[in-house]
Amino acid sequence: MSWITDVAPKIKTLFKRDAPDSLWIKCPDSGQVVFQKDVEANQWVIPGSGHHLRLSAIQRLTLTFDGGQWTDVPIPDGDSDPLKFRDNKRYTDRLKEARTKTGLPDAIKVGTGTVEGLPMTVAAHDPDFIGGSLGVAAGEAFIRGAEAAIERATPYVAFTASGGARMQEGMLSLMQMPRTTVLIQRLRERKLPYIVVLTNPTTGGVTASYAMLGDVHMAEPGALIGFAGPRVIGQTIREHLPDGFQRAEFLKDHGMVDMVVHRHDLRSTLARLCSLLMRLPERGVTPVAEGPAEGEPLHHESSLPAPSDEETGSQ
């Protein structure tokens, strides 16, 4: 038994330091390696390149609501596997894995709270839940969020991040498109703002339904937005696509997106837009009282001269 084979490994183990695997983050755009704590403090935006990393639904709600506090909108449990679908893995197993990974019952989470003091209802996709895909339970979550906004008379904001309709639920998934559209119409009938924030990626049936029916369409920088992906489109039409095709900035230049907003400015922009659309006083401005001050008579004599008989038509 030698010292190298027996004693040295024990010493190495004794002084071993556990380091998390996610201590550093590599920017997908520039390849820059950044300390994770710095990225987290910057709202999960790479400081150098400005690349917006994907957020979970809980992270999204935490960054949006005041103080990171909100009240969950209860979502009923649906049929986990209506079609008994199976490919190389059972759909029920995929759902269990996604629920364990995200801690969510399905791909959309809804909460109510305040954003810069303004009451708001917010729905957020979780891209880690089977690609943020739209199924029956996710569609029901969106609908319950819209109903909560109507009940509370608040604006409804949807953060989309989805690969589209969930193929494991077939036609039942596609039926969520008209169902969600009906609720958006109800919001409009009650003159409640519906604002969509398109994040990376927003594609497929989500783009073809509630993601493109907002009163205002905002997008995070660099977000991929479209129905089919650029690779599929390029192969189909056999044409070279322009640079930045289907990215947020390209779509803004071509009228599909109203504004591209940095993540740091989302809260203030949402609050300002909702205040304008609901005709509320500007935040921080105290409205002037319309009633008389204490001690003043209820009726004031006009300081203007009384109209003459000729002006009034009196004889």
Short mmCIF file of C-alpha atoms in Angstrom, two decimals:
data_model
loop_
_atom_site.label_atom_id
_atom_site.label_comp_id
_atom_site.label_asym_id
_atom_site.label_seq_id
_atom_site.Cartn_x
_atom_site.Cartn_y
_atom_site.Cartn_z
CA MET A 1 0.00 0.00 0.00
CA SER A 2 1.68 3.20 -1.13
CA TRP A 3 1.14 6.74 0.07
CA ILE A 4 0.08 7.90 -3.42
CA THR A 5 -2.64 5.30 -3.84
CA ASP A 6 -4.03 5.33 -0.29
CA VAL A 7 -3.28 8.51 1.68
CA ALA A 8 -3.31 11.19 -1.03
CA PRO A 9 -6.90 10.50 -2.26
CA LYS A 10 -8.19 10.79 1.32
CA ILE A 11 -6.49 14.16 1.79
CA LYS A 12 -7.95 15.41 -1.50
CA THR A 13 -11.45 14.29 -0.44
CA LEU A 14 -11.04 15.89 2.98
CA PHE A 15 -10.44 19.34 1.55
CA LYS A 16 -12.87 19.04 -1.38
CA ARG A 17 -15.07 22.12 -1.96
CA ASP A 18 -18.51 21.71 -3.44
CA ALA A 19 -19.12 24.17 -6.29
CA PRO A 20 -22.48 24.47 -8.06
CA ASP A 21 -22.59 23.52 -11.73
CA SER A 22 -24.28 26.82 -12.63
CA LEU A 23 -21.66 29.11 -11.10
CA TRP A 24 -20.90 30.59 -14.53
CA ILE A 25 -23.18 31.30 -17.52
CA LYS A 26 -22.05 31.42 -21.14
CA CYS A 27 -23.78 33.98 -23.34
CA PRO A 28 -25.45 32.27 -26.33
CA ASP A 29 -24.69 35.29 -28.54
CA SER A 30 -21.17 36.40 -27.72
CA GLY A 31 -19.78 33.36 -25.93
CA GLN A 32 -18.95 35.61 -22.98
CA VAL A 33 -18.66 33.76 -19.65
CA VAL A 34 -20.35 35.67 -16.83
CA PHE A 35 -20.69 35.04 -13.12
CA GLN A 36 -24.23 33.78 -12.46
CA LYS A 37 -24.85 36.13 -9.53
CA ASP A 38 -24.13 39.10 -11.78
CA VAL A 39 -26.63 37.84 -14.37
CA GLU A 40 -29.26 37.20 -11.72
CA ALA A 41 -28.79 40.69 -10.27
CA ASN A 42 -29.25 42.05 -13.81
CA GLN A 43 -32.68 40.35 -14.14
CA TRP A 44 -31.16 37.45 -16.08
CA VAL A 45 -29.82 39.68 -18.84
CA ILE A 46 -26.16 39.15 -19.85
CA PRO A 47 -24.47 42.45 -18.82
CA GLY A 48 -22.11 42.71 -21.79
CA SER A 49 -24.20 41.58 -24.76
CA GLY A 50 -27.69 42.39 -23.44
CA HIS A 51 -28.90 38.88 -24.31
CA HIS A 52 -32.19 38.14 -22.51
CA LEU A 53 -32.14 34.66 -21.00
CA ARG A 54 -35.36 32.69 -20.74
CA LEU A 55 -37.26 32.94 -17.48
CA SER A 56 -39.46 30.45 -15.69
CA ALA A 57 -43.04 31.46 -14.95
CA ILE A 58 -42.21 32.00 -11.27
CA GLN A 59 -39.18 34.14 -12.13
CA ARG A 60 -41.32 36.17 -14.52
CA LEU A 61 -44.02 36.87 -11.93
CA THR A 62 -41.39 37.67 -9.30
CA LEU A 63 -39.76 40.29 -11.53
CA THR A 64 -43.11 41.77 -12.61
CA PHE A 65 -45.12 42.22 -9.41
CA ASP A 66 -44.26 44.76 -6.72
CA GLY A 67 -41.96 43.20 -4.16
CA GLY A 68 -42.17 39.89 -5.99
CA GLN A 69 -45.48 39.22 -4.22
CA TRP A 70 -48.69 38.00 -5.83
CA THR A 71 -51.77 35.86 -5.23
CA ASP A 72 -52.13 32.72 -7.33
CA VAL A 73 -55.25 32.35 -9.44
CA PRO A 74 -56.52 28.80 -8.71
CA ILE A 75 -56.45 26.51 -11.72
CA PRO A 76 -58.58 23.33 -11.80
CA ASP A 77 -56.87 20.01 -12.48
CA GLY A 78 -57.69 18.65 -15.91
CA ASP A 79 -57.40 15.24 -17.55
CA SER A 80 -53.66 14.54 -17.62
CA ASP A 81 -53.74 12.34 -20.73
CA PRO A 82 -57.05 12.67 -22.62
CA LEU A 83 -55.81 10.76 -25.69
CA LYS A 84 -53.67 8.15 -23.89
CA PHE A 85 -50.81 9.37 -26.09
CA ARG A 86 -47.48 7.59 -26.35
CA ASP A 87 -44.47 8.13 -28.60
CA ASN A 88 -41.06 6.98 -27.36
CA LYS A 89 -42.33 7.87 -23.89
CA ARG A 90 -45.76 7.97 -22.31
CA TYR A 91 -47.33 11.41 -22.14
CA THR A 92 -48.14 10.91 -18.45
CA ASP A 93 -44.43 10.36 -17.79
CA ARG A 94 -43.55 13.56 -19.65
CA LEU A 95 -46.05 15.47 -17.52
CA LYS A 96 -44.60 14.05 -14.30
CA GLU A 97 -41.09 15.04 -15.35
CA ALA A 98 -42.20 18.55 -16.32
CA ARG A 99 -44.11 19.05 -13.06
CA THR A 100 -41.13 17.87 -11.04
CA LYS A 101 -38.76 20.13 -12.97
CA THR A 102 -40.87 23.31 -12.82
CA GLY A 103 -43.02 22.81 -9.74
CA LEU A 104 -46.06 23.82 -11.80
CA PRO A 105 -49.19 21.86 -12.73
CA ASP A 106 -48.87 22.98 -16.36
CA ALA A 107 -47.22 25.48 -18.70
CA ILE A 108 -49.04 28.68 -17.62
CA LYS A 109 -49.09 30.26 -14.19
CA VAL A 110 -51.41 33.16 -13.33
CA GLY A 111 -51.23 35.64 -10.49
CA THR A 112 -52.85 38.87 -9.34
CA GLY A 113 -51.07 41.72 -7.61
CA THR A 114 -49.82 45.23 -8.25
CA VAL A 115 -47.28 46.58 -10.72
CA GLU A 116 -45.98 49.96 -9.60
CA GLY A 117 -49.11 50.28 -7.48
CA LEU A 118 -51.53 49.44 -10.30
CA PRO A 119 -53.66 46.28 -9.80
CA MET A 120 -52.92 43.79 -12.56
CA THR A 121 -53.52 40.16 -13.54
CA VAL A 122 -50.55 38.44 -15.17
CA ALA A 123 -50.25 35.09 -16.98
CA ALA A 124 -46.79 33.69 -17.73
CA HIS A 125 -45.68 30.74 -19.83
CA ASP A 126 -42.96 28.48 -18.48
CA PRO A 127 -40.74 27.40 -21.42
CA ASP A 128 -39.35 24.50 -19.36
CA PHE A 129 -42.77 22.83 -19.16
CA ILE A 130 -42.76 20.78 -22.39
CA GLY A 131 -41.58 23.85 -24.29
CA GLY A 132 -44.31 26.07 -22.82
CA SER A 133 -46.73 24.29 -25.15
CA LEU A 134 -50.46 25.00 -25.10
CA GLY A 135 -52.64 22.13 -23.88
CA VAL A 136 -56.05 21.87 -22.25
CA ALA A 137 -54.79 22.72 -18.76
CA ALA A 138 -52.69 25.64 -20.01
CA GLY A 139 -55.64 26.98 -22.01
CA GLU A 140 -57.84 26.72 -18.94
CA ALA A 141 -55.22 28.59 -16.92
CA PHE A 142 -55.22 31.44 -19.44
CA ILE A 143 -59.03 31.54 -19.39
CA ARG A 144 -59.17 31.59 -15.58
CA GLY A 145 -56.70 34.46 -15.64
CA ALA A 146 -58.91 36.43 -18.03
CA GLU A 147 -61.94 35.74 -15.84
CA ALA A 148 -60.01 36.91 -12.78
CA ALA A 149 -59.10 40.14 -14.59
CA ILE A 150 -62.76 40.69 -15.50
CA GLU A 151 -63.92 39.98 -11.96
CA ARG A 152 -61.34 42.35 -10.45
CA ALA A 153 -61.59 44.91 -13.30
CA THR A 154 -57.83 44.87 -13.85
CA PRO A 155 -55.67 44.86 -16.98
CA TYR A 156 -54.62 41.41 -18.20
CA VAL A 157 -50.99 40.89 -19.22
CA ALA A 158 -49.73 37.71 -20.90
CA PHE A 159 -46.03 36.82 -21.12
CA THR A 160 -45.76 34.27 -23.93
CA ALA A 161 -42.93 31.76 -24.37
CA SER A 162 -44.13 28.70 -26.24
CA GLY A 163 -43.42 26.28 -29.04
CA GLY A 164 -47.13 26.21 -29.91
CA ALA A 165 -49.97 23.73 -29.46
CA ARG A 166 -49.14 20.51 -27.59
CA MET A 167 -49.17 17.65 -30.07
CA GLN A 168 -49.82 15.01 -27.37
CA GLU A 169 -53.32 16.45 -26.93
CA GLY A 170 -54.16 16.72 -30.63
CA MET A 171 -57.39 18.51 -31.52
CA LEU A 172 -58.10 19.24 -27.85
CA SER A 173 -55.00 21.41 -27.82
CA LEU A 174 -56.05 23.27 -30.97
CA MET A 175 -59.47 23.99 -29.43
CA GLN A 176 -57.75 26.22 -26.86
CA MET A 177 -57.14 28.76 -29.62
CA PRO A 178 -60.83 29.74 -30.11
CA ARG A 179 -61.55 29.33 -26.38
CA THR A 180 -58.91 31.88 -25.39
CA THR A 181 -60.03 34.20 -28.19
CA VAL A 182 -63.55 34.34 -26.74
CA LEU A 183 -62.19 35.52 -23.37
CA ILE A 184 -60.12 38.23 -25.02
CA GLN A 185 -63.30 39.51 -26.67
CA ARG A 186 -64.96 39.63 -23.24
CA LEU A 187 -62.08 41.73 -21.94
CA ARG A 188 -62.60 44.17 -24.80
CA GLU A 189 -66.33 44.37 -24.15
CA ARG A 190 -65.53 45.49 -20.61
CA LYS A 191 -62.86 47.92 -21.88
CA LEU A 192 -60.07 46.20 -19.92
CA PRO A 193 -56.58 46.36 -21.46
CA TYR A 194 -55.06 43.13 -22.75
CA ILE A 195 -51.32 43.47 -23.29
CA VAL A 196 -49.04 40.76 -24.67
CA VAL A 197 -45.31 40.61 -23.95
CA LEU A 198 -43.70 38.32 -26.53
CA THR A 199 -40.59 36.58 -25.21
CA ASN A 200 -38.20 34.06 -26.71
CA PRO A 201 -39.62 31.95 -28.30
CA THR A 202 -43.27 32.57 -29.21
CA THR A 203 -44.36 30.33 -32.08
CA GLY A 204 -47.06 28.00 -33.43
CA GLY A 205 -50.63 27.99 -32.19
CA VAL A 206 -49.91 30.48 -29.42
CA THR A 207 -48.78 33.04 -32.01
CA ALA A 208 -51.85 32.16 -34.11
CA SER A 209 -54.22 32.94 -31.23
CA TYR A 210 -53.95 35.01 -28.06
CA ALA A 211 -50.33 36.11 -28.55
CA MET A 212 -51.34 38.31 -31.50
CA LEU A 213 -54.67 39.62 -30.21
CA GLY A 214 -53.41 42.15 -27.69
CA ASP A 215 -54.29 45.83 -27.56
CA VAL A 216 -50.53 46.41 -27.44
CA HIS A 217 -47.79 43.98 -28.46
CA MET A 218 -44.49 44.34 -26.66
CA ALA A 219 -41.44 42.13 -27.16
CA GLU A 220 -38.16 41.54 -25.40
CA PRO A 221 -35.01 42.22 -27.46
CA GLY A 222 -33.96 39.39 -29.73
CA ALA A 223 -37.08 37.28 -29.12
CA LEU A 224 -37.98 34.75 -31.83
CA ILE A 225 -41.59 35.34 -32.85
CA GLY A 226 -43.49 33.61 -35.63
CA PHE A 227 -45.73 30.72 -36.62
CA ALA A 228 -43.30 28.29 -38.24
CA GLY A 229 -39.59 28.56 -37.51
CA PRO A 230 -37.19 30.30 -39.91
CA ARG A 231 -35.49 27.03 -40.86
CA VAL A 232 -38.81 25.48 -41.93
CA ILE A 233 -39.82 28.60 -43.85
CA GLY A 234 -36.48 28.80 -45.61
CA GLN A 235 -36.63 25.15 -46.67
CA THR A 236 -40.24 25.53 -47.84
CA ILE A 237 -39.87 28.61 -50.02
CA ARG A 238 -36.25 27.80 -50.99
CA GLU A 239 -35.22 31.39 -50.41
CA HIS A 240 -32.53 33.00 -48.29
CA LEU A 241 -34.27 34.80 -45.42
CA PRO A 242 -33.15 38.32 -44.46
CA ASP A 243 -30.93 38.88 -41.44
CA GLY A 244 -32.87 39.02 -38.19
CA PHE A 245 -35.94 37.41 -39.76
CA GLN A 246 -38.66 36.73 -37.14
CA ARG A 247 -36.70 38.49 -34.43
CA ALA A 248 -38.38 41.17 -32.31
CA GLU A 249 -36.58 44.10 -33.93
CA PHE A 250 -37.34 42.87 -37.46
CA LEU A 251 -41.03 42.45 -36.61
CA LYS A 252 -41.20 45.91 -35.07
CA ASP A 253 -39.79 47.43 -38.24
CA HIS A 254 -42.45 45.58 -40.26
CA GLY A 255 -45.43 46.47 -38.04
CA MET A 256 -46.09 43.15 -36.29
CA VAL A 257 -44.81 44.34 -32.90
CA ASP A 258 -45.58 47.75 -31.38
CA MET A 259 -42.47 48.14 -29.25
CA VAL A 260 -39.33 46.30 -28.19
CA VAL A 261 -38.72 46.86 -24.48
CA HIS A 262 -35.69 45.94 -22.40
CA ARG A 263 -36.49 43.75 -19.41
CA HIS A 264 -35.38 46.51 -17.04
CA ASP A 265 -38.11 48.80 -18.41
CA LEU A 266 -40.99 46.30 -18.61
CA ARG A 267 -42.62 47.10 -15.27
CA SER A 268 -42.71 50.85 -15.77
CA THR A 269 -43.86 50.48 -19.39
CA LEU A 270 -46.68 48.10 -18.43
CA ALA A 271 -47.87 50.38 -15.63
CA ARG A 272 -47.80 53.47 -17.87
CA LEU A 273 -49.64 51.75 -20.73
CA CYS A 274 -52.33 50.29 -18.50
CA SER A 275 -52.86 53.65 -16.80
CA LEU A 276 -53.33 55.32 -20.17
CA LEU A 277 -55.64 52.64 -21.55
CA MET A 278 -57.81 52.70 -18.41
CA ARG A 279 -57.73 56.52 -18.28
CA LEU A 280 -56.31 56.55 -14.79
CA PRO A 281 -54.42 59.50 -13.27
CA GLU A 282 -50.72 59.52 -14.02
CA ARG A 283 -48.80 57.64 -11.35
CA GLY A 284 -47.64 59.95 -8.57
CA VAL A 285 -49.94 62.84 -9.60
CA THR A 286 -52.68 63.73 -7.14
CA PRO A 287 -55.95 64.59 -8.90
CA VAL A 288 -57.42 68.01 -8.14
CA ALA A 289 -60.49 67.84 -5.92
CA GLU A 290 -63.64 68.91 -7.69
CA GLY A 291 -65.74 69.77 -4.63
CA PRO A 292 -65.65 73.07 -2.70
CA ALA A 293 -63.08 73.57 0.03
CA GLU A 294 -64.18 73.49 3.65
CA GLY A 295 -65.98 76.69 4.65
CA GLU A 296 -66.62 77.79 1.05
CA PRO A 297 -70.19 78.22 -0.24
CA LEU A 298 -71.54 75.47 -2.44
CA HIS A 299 -72.34 77.97 -5.21
CA HIS A 300 -69.99 80.68 -6.40
CA GLU A 301 -71.04 83.85 -8.16
CA SER A 302 -69.55 84.01 -11.61
CA SER A 303 -66.78 86.56 -12.10
CA LEU A 304 -67.91 87.05 -15.70
CA PRO A 305 -70.30 89.92 -16.48
CA ALA A 306 -73.94 88.98 -16.70
CA PRO A 307 -75.24 88.63 -20.27
CA SER A 308 -77.23 91.54 -21.59
CA ASP A 309 -80.90 91.31 -22.62
CA GLU A 310 -79.78 91.45 -26.25
CA GLU A 311 -77.45 88.49 -25.79
CA THR A 312 -80.09 86.42 -24.02
CA GLY A 313 -82.85 87.36 -26.41
CA SER A 314 -84.99 88.91 -23.62
CA GLN A 315 -87.49 91.61 -24.54
#
